[in-house]
mmCIF file of C-alpha atoms in Angstrom:
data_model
loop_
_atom_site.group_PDB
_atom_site.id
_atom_site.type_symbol
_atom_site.label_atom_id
_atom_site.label_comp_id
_atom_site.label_asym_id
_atom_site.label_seq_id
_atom_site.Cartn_x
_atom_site.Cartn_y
_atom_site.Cartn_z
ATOM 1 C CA UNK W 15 2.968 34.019 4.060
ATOM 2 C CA UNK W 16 0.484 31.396 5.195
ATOM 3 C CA UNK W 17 2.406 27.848 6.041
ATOM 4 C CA UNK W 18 -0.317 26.359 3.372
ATOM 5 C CA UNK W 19 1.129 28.976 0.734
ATOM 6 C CA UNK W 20 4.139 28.252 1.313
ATOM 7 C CA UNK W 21 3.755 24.757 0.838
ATOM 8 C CA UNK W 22 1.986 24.666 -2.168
ATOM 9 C CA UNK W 23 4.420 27.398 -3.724
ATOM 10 C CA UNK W 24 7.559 25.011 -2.885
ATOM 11 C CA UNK W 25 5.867 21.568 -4.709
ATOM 12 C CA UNK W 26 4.884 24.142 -7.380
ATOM 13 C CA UNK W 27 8.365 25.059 -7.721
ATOM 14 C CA UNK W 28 10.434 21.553 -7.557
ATOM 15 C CA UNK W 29 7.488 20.579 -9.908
ATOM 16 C CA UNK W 30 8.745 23.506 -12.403
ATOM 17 C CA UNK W 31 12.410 22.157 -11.980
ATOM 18 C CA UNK W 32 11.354 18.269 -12.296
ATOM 19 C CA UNK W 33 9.310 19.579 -15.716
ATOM 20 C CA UNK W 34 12.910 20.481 -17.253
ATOM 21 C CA UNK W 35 14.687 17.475 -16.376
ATOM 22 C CA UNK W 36 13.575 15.834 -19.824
ATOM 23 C CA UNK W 37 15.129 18.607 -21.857
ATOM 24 C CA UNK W 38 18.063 17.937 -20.005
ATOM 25 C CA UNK W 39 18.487 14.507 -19.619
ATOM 26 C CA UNK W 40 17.098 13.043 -22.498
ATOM 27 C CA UNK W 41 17.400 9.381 -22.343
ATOM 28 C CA UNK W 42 14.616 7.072 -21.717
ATOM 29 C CA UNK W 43 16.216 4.844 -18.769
ATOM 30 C CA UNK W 44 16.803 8.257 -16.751
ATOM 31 C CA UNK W 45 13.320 9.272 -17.816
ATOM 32 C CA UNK W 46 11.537 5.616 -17.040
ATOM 33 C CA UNK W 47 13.122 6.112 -13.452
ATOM 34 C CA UNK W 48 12.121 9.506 -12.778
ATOM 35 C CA UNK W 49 8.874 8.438 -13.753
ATOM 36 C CA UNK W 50 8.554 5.379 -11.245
ATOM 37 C CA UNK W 51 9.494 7.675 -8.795
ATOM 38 C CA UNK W 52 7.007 9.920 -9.394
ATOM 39 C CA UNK W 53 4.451 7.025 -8.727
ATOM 40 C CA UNK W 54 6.376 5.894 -5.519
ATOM 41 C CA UNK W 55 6.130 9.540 -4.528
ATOM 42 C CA UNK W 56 2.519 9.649 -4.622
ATOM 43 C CA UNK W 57 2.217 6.250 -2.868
ATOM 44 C CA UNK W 58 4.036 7.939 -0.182
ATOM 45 C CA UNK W 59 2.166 10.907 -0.408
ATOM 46 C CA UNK W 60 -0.848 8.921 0.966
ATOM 47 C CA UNK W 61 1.095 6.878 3.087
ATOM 48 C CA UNK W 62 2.135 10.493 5.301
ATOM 49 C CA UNK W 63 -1.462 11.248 4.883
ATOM 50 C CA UNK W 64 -2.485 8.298 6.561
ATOM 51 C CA UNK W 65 0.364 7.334 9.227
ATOM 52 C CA UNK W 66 2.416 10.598 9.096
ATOM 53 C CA UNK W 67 -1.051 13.046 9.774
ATOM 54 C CA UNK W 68 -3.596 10.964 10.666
ATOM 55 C CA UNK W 69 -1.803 8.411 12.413
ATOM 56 C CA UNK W 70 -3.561 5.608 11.558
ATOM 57 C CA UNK W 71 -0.860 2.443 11.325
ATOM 58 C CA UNK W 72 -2.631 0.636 7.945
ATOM 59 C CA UNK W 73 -1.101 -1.832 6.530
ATOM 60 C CA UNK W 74 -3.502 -1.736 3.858
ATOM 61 C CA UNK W 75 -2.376 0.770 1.849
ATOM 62 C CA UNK W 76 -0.448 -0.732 -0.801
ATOM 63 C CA UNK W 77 -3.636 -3.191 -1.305
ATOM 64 C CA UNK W 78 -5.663 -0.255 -2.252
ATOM 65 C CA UNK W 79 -2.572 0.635 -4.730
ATOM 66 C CA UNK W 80 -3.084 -2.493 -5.872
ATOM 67 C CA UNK W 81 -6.684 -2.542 -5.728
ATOM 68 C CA UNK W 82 -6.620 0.740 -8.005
ATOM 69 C CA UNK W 83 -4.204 -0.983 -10.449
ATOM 70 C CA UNK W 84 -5.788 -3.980 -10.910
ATOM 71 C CA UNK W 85 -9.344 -2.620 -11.625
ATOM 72 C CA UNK W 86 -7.839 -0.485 -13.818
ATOM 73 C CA UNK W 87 -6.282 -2.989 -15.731
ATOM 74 C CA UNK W 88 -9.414 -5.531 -15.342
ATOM 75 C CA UNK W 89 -11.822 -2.339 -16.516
ATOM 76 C CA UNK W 90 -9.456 -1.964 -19.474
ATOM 77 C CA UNK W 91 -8.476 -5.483 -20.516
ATOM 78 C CA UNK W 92 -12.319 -7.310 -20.006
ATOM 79 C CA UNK W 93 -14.619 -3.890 -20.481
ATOM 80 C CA UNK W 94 -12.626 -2.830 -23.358
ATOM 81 C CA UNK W 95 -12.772 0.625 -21.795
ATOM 82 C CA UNK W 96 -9.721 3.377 -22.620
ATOM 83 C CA UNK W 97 -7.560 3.971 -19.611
ATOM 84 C CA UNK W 98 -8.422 7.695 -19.507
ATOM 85 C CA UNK W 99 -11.949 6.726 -18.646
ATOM 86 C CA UNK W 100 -11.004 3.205 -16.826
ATOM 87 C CA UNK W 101 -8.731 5.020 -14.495
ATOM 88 C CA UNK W 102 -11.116 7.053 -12.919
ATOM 89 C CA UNK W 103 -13.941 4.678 -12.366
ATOM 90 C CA UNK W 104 -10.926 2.768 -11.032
ATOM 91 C CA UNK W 105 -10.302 5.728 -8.689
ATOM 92 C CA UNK W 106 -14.066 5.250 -7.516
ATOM 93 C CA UNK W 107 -13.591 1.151 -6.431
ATOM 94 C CA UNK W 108 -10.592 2.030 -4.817
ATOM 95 C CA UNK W 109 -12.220 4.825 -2.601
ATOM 96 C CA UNK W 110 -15.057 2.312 -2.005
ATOM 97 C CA UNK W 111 -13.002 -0.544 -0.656
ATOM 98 C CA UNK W 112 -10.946 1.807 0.949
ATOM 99 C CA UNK W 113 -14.622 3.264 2.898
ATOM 100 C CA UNK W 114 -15.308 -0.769 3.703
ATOM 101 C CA UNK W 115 -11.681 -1.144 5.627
ATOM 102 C CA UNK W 116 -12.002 2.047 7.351
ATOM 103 C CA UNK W 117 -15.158 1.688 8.513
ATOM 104 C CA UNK W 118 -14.081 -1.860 9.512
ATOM 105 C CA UNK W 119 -11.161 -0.352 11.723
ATOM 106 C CA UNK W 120 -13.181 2.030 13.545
ATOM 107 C CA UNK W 121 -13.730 0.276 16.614
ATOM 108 C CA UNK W 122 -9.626 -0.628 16.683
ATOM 109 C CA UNK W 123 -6.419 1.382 17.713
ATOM 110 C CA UNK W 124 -3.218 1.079 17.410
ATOM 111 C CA UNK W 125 -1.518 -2.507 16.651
ATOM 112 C CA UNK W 126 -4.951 -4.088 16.028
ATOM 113 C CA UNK W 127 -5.608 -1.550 12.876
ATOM 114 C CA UNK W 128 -2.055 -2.952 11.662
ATOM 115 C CA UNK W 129 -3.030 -6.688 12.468
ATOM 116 C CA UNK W 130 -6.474 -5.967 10.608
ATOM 117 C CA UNK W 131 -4.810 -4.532 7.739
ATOM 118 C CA UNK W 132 -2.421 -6.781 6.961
ATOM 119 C CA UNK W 133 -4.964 -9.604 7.341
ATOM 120 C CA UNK W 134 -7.056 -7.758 4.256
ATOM 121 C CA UNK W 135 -3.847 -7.090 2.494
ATOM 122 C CA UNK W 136 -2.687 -11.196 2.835
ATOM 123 C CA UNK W 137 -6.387 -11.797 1.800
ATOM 124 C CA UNK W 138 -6.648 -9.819 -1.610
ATOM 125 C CA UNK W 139 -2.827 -11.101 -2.268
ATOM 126 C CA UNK W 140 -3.862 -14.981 -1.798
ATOM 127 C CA UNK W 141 -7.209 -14.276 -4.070
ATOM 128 C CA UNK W 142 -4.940 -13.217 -6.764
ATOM 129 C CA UNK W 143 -2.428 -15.274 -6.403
ATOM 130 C CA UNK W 144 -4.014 -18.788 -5.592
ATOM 131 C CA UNK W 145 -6.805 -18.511 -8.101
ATOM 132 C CA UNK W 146 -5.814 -20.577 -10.861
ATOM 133 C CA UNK W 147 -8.777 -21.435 -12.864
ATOM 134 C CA UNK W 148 -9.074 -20.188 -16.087
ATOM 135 C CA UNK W 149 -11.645 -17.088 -16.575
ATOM 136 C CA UNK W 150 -10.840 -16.332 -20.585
ATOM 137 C CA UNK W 151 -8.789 -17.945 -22.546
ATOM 138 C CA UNK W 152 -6.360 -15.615 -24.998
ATOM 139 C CA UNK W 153 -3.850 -16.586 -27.912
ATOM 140 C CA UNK W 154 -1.241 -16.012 -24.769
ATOM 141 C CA UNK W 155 -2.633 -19.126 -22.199
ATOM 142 C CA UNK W 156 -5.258 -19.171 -20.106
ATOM 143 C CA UNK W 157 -6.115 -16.239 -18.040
ATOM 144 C CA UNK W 158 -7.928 -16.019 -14.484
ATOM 145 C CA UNK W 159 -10.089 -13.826 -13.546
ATOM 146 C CA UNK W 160 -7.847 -11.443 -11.571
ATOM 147 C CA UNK W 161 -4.259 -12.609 -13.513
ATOM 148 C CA UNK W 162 -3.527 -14.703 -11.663
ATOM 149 C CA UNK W 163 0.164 -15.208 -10.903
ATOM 150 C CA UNK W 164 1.053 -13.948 -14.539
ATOM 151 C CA UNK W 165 -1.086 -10.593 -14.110
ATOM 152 C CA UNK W 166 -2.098 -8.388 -16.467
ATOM 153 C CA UNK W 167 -0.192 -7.082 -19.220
ATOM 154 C CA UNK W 168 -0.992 -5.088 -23.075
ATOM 155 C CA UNK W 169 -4.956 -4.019 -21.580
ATOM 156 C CA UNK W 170 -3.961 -0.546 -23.328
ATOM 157 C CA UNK W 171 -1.955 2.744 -23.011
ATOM 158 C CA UNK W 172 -2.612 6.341 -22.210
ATOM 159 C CA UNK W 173 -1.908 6.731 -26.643
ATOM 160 C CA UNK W 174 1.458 8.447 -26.449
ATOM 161 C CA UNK W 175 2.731 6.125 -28.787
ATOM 162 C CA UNK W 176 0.939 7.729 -31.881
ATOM 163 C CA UNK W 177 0.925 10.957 -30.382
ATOM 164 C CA UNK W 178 4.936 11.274 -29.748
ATOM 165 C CA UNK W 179 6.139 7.856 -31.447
ATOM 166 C CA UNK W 180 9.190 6.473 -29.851
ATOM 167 C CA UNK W 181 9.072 9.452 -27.290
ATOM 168 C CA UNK W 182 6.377 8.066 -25.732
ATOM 169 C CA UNK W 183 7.957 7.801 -22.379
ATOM 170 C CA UNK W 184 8.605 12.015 -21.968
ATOM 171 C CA UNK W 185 4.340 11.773 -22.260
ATOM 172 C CA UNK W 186 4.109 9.157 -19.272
ATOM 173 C CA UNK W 187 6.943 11.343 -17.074
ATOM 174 C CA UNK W 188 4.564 14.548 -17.619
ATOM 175 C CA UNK W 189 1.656 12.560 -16.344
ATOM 176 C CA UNK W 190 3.564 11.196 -13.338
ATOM 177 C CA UNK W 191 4.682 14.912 -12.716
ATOM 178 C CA UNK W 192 0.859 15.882 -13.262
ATOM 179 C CA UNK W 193 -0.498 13.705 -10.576
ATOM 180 C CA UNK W 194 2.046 13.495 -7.904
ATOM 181 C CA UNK W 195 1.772 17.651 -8.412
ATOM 182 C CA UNK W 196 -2.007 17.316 -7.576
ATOM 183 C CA UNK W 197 -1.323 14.493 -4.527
ATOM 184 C CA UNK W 198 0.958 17.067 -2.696
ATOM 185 C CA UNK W 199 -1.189 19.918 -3.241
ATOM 186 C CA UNK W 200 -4.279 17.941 -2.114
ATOM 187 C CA UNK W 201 -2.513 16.846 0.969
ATOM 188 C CA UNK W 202 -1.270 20.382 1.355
ATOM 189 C CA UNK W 203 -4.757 21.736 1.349
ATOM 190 C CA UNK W 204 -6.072 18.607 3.331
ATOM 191 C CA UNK W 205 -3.395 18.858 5.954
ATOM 192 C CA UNK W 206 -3.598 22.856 6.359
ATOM 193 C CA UNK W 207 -6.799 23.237 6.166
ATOM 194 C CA UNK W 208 -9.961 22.864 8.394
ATOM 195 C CA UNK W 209 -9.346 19.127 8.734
ATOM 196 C CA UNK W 210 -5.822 19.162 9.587
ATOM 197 C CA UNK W 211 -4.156 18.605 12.750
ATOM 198 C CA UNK W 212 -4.321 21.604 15.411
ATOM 199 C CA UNK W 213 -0.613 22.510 14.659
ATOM 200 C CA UNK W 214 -0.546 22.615 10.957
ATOM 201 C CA UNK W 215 -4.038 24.393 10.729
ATOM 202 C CA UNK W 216 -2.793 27.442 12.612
ATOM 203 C CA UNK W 217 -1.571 30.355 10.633
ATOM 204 C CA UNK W 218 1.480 31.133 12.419
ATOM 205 C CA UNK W 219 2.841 29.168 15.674
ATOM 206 C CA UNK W 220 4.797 30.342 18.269
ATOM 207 C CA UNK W 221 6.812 28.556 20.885
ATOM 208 C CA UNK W 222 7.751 30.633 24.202
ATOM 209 C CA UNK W 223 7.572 29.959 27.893
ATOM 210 C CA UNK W 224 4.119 28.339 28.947
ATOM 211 C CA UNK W 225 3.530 30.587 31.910
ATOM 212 C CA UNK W 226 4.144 33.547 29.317
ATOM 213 C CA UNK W 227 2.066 31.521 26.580
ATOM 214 C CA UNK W 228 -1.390 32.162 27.094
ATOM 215 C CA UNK W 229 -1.519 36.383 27.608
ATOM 216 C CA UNK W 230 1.586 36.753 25.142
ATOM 217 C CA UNK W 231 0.144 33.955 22.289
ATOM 218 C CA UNK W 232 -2.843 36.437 22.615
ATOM 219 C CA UNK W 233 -1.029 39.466 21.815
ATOM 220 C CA UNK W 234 1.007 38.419 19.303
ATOM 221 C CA UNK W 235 -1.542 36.538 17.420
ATOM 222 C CA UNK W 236 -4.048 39.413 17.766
ATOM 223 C CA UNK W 237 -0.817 41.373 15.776
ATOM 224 C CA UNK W 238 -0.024 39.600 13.664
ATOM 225 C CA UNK W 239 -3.879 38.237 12.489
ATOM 226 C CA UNK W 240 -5.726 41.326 12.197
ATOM 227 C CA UNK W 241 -3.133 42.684 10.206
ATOM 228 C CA UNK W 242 -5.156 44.392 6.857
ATOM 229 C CA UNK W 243 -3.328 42.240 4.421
ATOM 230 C CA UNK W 244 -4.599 39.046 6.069
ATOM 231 C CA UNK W 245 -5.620 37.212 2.818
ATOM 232 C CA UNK W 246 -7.722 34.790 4.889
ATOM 233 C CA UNK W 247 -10.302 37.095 6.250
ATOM 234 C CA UNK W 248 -9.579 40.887 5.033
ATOM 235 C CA UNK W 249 -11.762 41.749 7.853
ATOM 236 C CA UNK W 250 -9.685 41.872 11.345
ATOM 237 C CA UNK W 251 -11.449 39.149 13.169
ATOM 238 C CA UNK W 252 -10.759 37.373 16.160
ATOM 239 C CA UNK W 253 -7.931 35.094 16.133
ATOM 240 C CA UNK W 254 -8.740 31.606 17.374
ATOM 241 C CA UNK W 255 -5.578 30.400 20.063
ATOM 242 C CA UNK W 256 -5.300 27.815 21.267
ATOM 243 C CA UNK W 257 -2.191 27.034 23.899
ATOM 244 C CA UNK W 258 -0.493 23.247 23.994
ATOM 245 C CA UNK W 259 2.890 21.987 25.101
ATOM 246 C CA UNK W 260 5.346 21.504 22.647
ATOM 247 C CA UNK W 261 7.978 18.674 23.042
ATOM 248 C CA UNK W 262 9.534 20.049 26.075
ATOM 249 C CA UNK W 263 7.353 20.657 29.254
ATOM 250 C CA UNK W 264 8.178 23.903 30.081
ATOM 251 C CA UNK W 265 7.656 25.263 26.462
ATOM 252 C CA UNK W 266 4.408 25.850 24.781
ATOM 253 C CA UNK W 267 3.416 26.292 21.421
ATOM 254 C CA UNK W 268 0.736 28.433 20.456
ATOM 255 C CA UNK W 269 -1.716 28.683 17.826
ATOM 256 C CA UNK W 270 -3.037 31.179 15.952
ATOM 257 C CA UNK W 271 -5.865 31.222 13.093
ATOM 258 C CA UNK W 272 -7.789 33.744 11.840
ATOM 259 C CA UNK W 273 -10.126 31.400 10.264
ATOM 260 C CA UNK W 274 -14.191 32.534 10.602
ATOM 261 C CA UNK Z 28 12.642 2.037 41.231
ATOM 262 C CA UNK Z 29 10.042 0.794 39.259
ATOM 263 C CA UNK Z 30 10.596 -1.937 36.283
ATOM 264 C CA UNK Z 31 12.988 -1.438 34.008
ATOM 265 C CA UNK Z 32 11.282 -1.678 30.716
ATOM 266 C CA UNK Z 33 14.532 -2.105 29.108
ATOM 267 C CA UNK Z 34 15.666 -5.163 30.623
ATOM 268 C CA UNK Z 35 12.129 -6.802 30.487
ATOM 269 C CA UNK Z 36 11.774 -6.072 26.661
ATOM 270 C CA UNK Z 37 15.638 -8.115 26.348
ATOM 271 C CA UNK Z 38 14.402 -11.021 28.364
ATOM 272 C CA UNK Z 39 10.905 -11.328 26.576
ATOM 273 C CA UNK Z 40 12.966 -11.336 23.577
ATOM 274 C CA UNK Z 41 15.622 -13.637 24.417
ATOM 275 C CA UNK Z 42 12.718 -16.126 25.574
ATOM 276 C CA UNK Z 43 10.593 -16.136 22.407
ATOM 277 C CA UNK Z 44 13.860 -16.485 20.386
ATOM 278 C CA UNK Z 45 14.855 -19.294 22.721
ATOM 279 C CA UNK Z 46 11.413 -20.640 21.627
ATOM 280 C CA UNK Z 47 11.278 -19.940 17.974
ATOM 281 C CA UNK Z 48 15.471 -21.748 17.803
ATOM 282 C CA UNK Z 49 13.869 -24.810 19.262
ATOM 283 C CA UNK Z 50 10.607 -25.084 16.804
ATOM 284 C CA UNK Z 51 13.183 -23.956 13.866
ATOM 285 C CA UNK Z 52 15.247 -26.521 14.887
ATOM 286 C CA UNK Z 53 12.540 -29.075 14.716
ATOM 287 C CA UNK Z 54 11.411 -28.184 11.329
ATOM 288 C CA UNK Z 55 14.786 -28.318 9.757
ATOM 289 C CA UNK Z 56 14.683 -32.285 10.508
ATOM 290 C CA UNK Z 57 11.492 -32.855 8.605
ATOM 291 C CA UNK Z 58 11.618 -30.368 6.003
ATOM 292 C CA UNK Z 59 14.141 -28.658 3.559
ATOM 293 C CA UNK Z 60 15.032 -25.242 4.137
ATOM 294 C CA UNK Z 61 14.135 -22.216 2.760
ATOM 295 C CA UNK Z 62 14.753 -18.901 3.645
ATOM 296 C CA UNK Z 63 10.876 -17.826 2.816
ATOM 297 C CA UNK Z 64 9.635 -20.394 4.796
ATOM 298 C CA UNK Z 65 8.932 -18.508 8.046
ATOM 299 C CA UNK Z 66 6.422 -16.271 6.368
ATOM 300 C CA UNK Z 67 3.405 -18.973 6.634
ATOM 301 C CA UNK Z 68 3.870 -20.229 10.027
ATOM 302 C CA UNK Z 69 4.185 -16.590 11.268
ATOM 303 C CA UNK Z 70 0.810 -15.481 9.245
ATOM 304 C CA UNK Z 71 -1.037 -18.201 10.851
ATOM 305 C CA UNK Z 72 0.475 -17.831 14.865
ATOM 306 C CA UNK Z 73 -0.887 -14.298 13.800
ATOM 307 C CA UNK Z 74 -4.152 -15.460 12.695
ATOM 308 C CA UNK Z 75 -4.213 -17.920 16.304
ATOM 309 C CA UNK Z 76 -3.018 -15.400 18.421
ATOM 310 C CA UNK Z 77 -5.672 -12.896 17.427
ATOM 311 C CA UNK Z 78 -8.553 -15.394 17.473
ATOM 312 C CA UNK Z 79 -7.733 -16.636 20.666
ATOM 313 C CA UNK Z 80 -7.005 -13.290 22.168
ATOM 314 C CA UNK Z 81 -3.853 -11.740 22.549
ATOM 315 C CA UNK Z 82 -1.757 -13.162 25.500
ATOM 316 C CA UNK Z 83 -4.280 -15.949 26.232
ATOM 317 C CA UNK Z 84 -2.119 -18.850 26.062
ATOM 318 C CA UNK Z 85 -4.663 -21.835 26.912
ATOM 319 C CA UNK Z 86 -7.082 -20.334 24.320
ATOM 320 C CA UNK Z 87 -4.304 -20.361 21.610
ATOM 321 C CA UNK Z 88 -3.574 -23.836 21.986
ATOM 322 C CA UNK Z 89 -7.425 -24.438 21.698
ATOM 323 C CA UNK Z 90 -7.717 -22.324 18.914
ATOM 324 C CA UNK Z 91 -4.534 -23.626 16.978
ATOM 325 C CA UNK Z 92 -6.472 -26.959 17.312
ATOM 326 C CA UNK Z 93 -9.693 -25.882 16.394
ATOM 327 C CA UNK Z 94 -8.176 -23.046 13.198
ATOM 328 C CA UNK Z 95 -5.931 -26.417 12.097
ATOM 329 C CA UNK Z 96 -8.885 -28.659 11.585
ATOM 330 C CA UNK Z 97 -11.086 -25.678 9.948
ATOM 331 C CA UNK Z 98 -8.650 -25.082 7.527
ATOM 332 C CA UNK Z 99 -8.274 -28.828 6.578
ATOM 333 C CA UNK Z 100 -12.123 -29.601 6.220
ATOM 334 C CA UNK Z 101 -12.011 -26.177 4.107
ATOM 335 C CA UNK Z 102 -9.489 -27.125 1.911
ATOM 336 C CA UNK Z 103 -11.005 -30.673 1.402
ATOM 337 C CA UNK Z 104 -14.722 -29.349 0.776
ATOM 338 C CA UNK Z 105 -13.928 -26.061 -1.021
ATOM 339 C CA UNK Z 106 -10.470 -26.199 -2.295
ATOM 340 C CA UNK Z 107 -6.984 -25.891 -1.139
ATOM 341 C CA UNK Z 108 -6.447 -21.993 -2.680
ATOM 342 C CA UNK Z 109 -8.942 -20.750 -0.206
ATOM 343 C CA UNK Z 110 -7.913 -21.958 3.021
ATOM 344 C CA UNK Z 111 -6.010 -19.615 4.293
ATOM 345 C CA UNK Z 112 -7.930 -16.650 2.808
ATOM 346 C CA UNK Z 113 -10.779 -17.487 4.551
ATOM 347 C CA UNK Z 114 -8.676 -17.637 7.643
ATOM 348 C CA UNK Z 115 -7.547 -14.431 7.385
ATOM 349 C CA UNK Z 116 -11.131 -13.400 7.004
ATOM 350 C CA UNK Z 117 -12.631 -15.070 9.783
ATOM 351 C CA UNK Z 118 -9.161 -12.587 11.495
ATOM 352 C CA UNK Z 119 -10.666 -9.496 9.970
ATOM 353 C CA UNK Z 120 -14.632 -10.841 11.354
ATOM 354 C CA UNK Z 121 -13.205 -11.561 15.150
ATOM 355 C CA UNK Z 122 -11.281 -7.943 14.751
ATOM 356 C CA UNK Z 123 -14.628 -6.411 14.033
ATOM 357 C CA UNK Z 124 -17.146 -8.198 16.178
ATOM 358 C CA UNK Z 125 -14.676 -9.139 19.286
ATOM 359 C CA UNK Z 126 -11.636 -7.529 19.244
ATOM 360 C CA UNK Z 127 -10.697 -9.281 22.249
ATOM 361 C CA UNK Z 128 -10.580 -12.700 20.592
ATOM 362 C CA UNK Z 129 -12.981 -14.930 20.898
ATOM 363 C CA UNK Z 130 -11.592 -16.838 24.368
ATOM 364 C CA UNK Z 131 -10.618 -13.304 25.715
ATOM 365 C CA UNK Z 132 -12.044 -10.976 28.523
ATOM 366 C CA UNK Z 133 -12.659 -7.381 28.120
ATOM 367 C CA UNK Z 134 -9.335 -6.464 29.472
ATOM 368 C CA UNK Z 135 -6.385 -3.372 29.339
ATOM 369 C CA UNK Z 136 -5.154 -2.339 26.130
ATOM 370 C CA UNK Z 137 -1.846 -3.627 25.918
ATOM 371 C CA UNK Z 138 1.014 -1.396 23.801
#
């Protein structure tokens, strides 16, 4: 099995366990937890994506989170729009402002991508935070234009309320479930496949003596890749290798794909 | 042989605590204390540092100077709530355009 398979079979099944936990544990504090955590697990979902994969030290990150929430909210509470469609388009700014600070960090490495970060993240905080001239006016005080330091609050809901009544929160803990399901696999397909790193794009690795490592990777990859139930390429084709040193010098770890 | 990187990281520490005691100790005989209060002050020796160039210590004090009086003739033509924004943006500008700060040379990547 195919590290990528693998992967995606193991969040598939904690997702099938996580999906019983409501008929188990039915009440709505355990359920309201489970449910944040879902959302904290996708925010660190990204955050592997970007540090733990990519490593790329933003600091940024949790101002697109915020970016995402707040135009959510703003599309919602001043376009009258229904979250199912405002959280999408929401999606979209995020993905554009997070295209402005990458392309803005391209030229930096290391600590300066952190310092640069940050100094966005301080930036969007101290818009929404200082601003405190009022944008609309509701029964409930005056408003700014991005909340202010009150925020948002009552700019709609996902409409489990009529559809389950006071169960409402088992609907938002299968939506949680739903997208932190389709962050992993993403990343799982992201990280093991052609973009990936070298190490997690191979389909098996092998670690053995270096001298040893670039006749023997060859053999046993050529085994164990051209074997007929390859699912990747049913044709036995020749398996890329490549040879690098693994943490200790006088170890390599080889690589072995079978992608075309 | 060699430096010990050790020892030098526990002396650069010790020094720039020495440093940060005494200004701490200044502060807490003009203002109240809070234990939040560090976060500004750190922000902006951020925001001088990296203007001025990392490590360049006559250009900080020159930039210190020159950021301090920016941010006052902001806040008194455009408002006080975006001061330090536009700080931190004129950080993110000298990060893209000169990443060496605007007093430094071309020089080694530290880190």
């Amino acid at each position: 099995m195919s590290d990528r398979r693998r992967d995606i079979l193991l969040a598939l099944a904690l997702a099938a366990l996580l999906a019983l936990v409501p008929a188990v544990f039915g009440t709505r504090y355990i359920i309201s937890q489970i449910t944040l955590f879902f959302i904290w697990g996708i925010v660190v979902t990204q955050w592997n994506l970007v540090l733990g994969v990519a490593g790329i030290f933003s600091l940024a990150q949790m101002a697109l989170f915020a970016i995402g929430a707040y135009a959510t909210a703003m599309l919602a509470y001043y376009g009258a729009f229904p979250l199912l469609a405002a959280m999408p388009l929401a999606a979209l700014v995020t993905v554009a402002a997070s295209l402005l600070i990458g392309f803005a960090c391209l030229r930096l490495k290391g600590a300066y991508v952190a310092l640069l970060t940050l100094a966005v993240a301080q930036v969007i905080y101290l818009i929404v935070v200082n601003d405190t001239a009022c944008f609309t006016n509701p029964p409930s005080g005056c408003l700014p234009l991005f909340g202010g330091v009150r925020g948002f609050s009552r700019f709609g809901d996902l409409g489990f309320r009529d559809l389950l009544g006071s169960k409402f929160y088992v609907g938002h803990y299968y939506v949680g479930l739903g997208l932190l399901l389709a962050a992993q696999v993403f990343c799982i397909l992201l990280i093991r496949g052609r973009w990936g790193l070298p190490s997690a794009r191979c389909a098996t690795t092998r670690v053995m003596p270096c001298r040893a490592a670039s006749d023997g990777c060859a053999t046993s990859c050529g085994s164990s890749a051209s074997r007929p139930s390859s699912r990747v390429s049913p044709e036995p084709s020749m398996p890329r290798i490549s040879v690098w040193s693994g943490p200790s010098s006088s170890r390599c770890r080889c690589c072995c794909s079978c992608w075309p | 042989m060699g430096i010990r990187i050790g020892h030098v990281y526990a002396q650069v520490l010790m020094l720039s605590g020495a440093l940060a005691a005494l200004s701490g100790i200044m502060v807490s005989s003009l203002s109240g204390l809070l234990p939040t209060m560090g976060a500004d002050p750190m922000l902006k020796a951020f925001v001088i540092c990296v203007v001025a160039g990392l490590g360049n210590v006559p250009g900080a004090a020159i930039a210190a100077l020159l950021l301090g009086l920016l941010e006052a003739v902001i806040q008194y033509l455009f408002g006080v709530q975006y001061a330090f924004a536009i700080l931190l943006a004129l950080v993110i500008c000298v990060l893209i355009w000169r990443p060496y700060g605007l007093f430094g040379k071309r020089q080694v990547v530290r880190l």
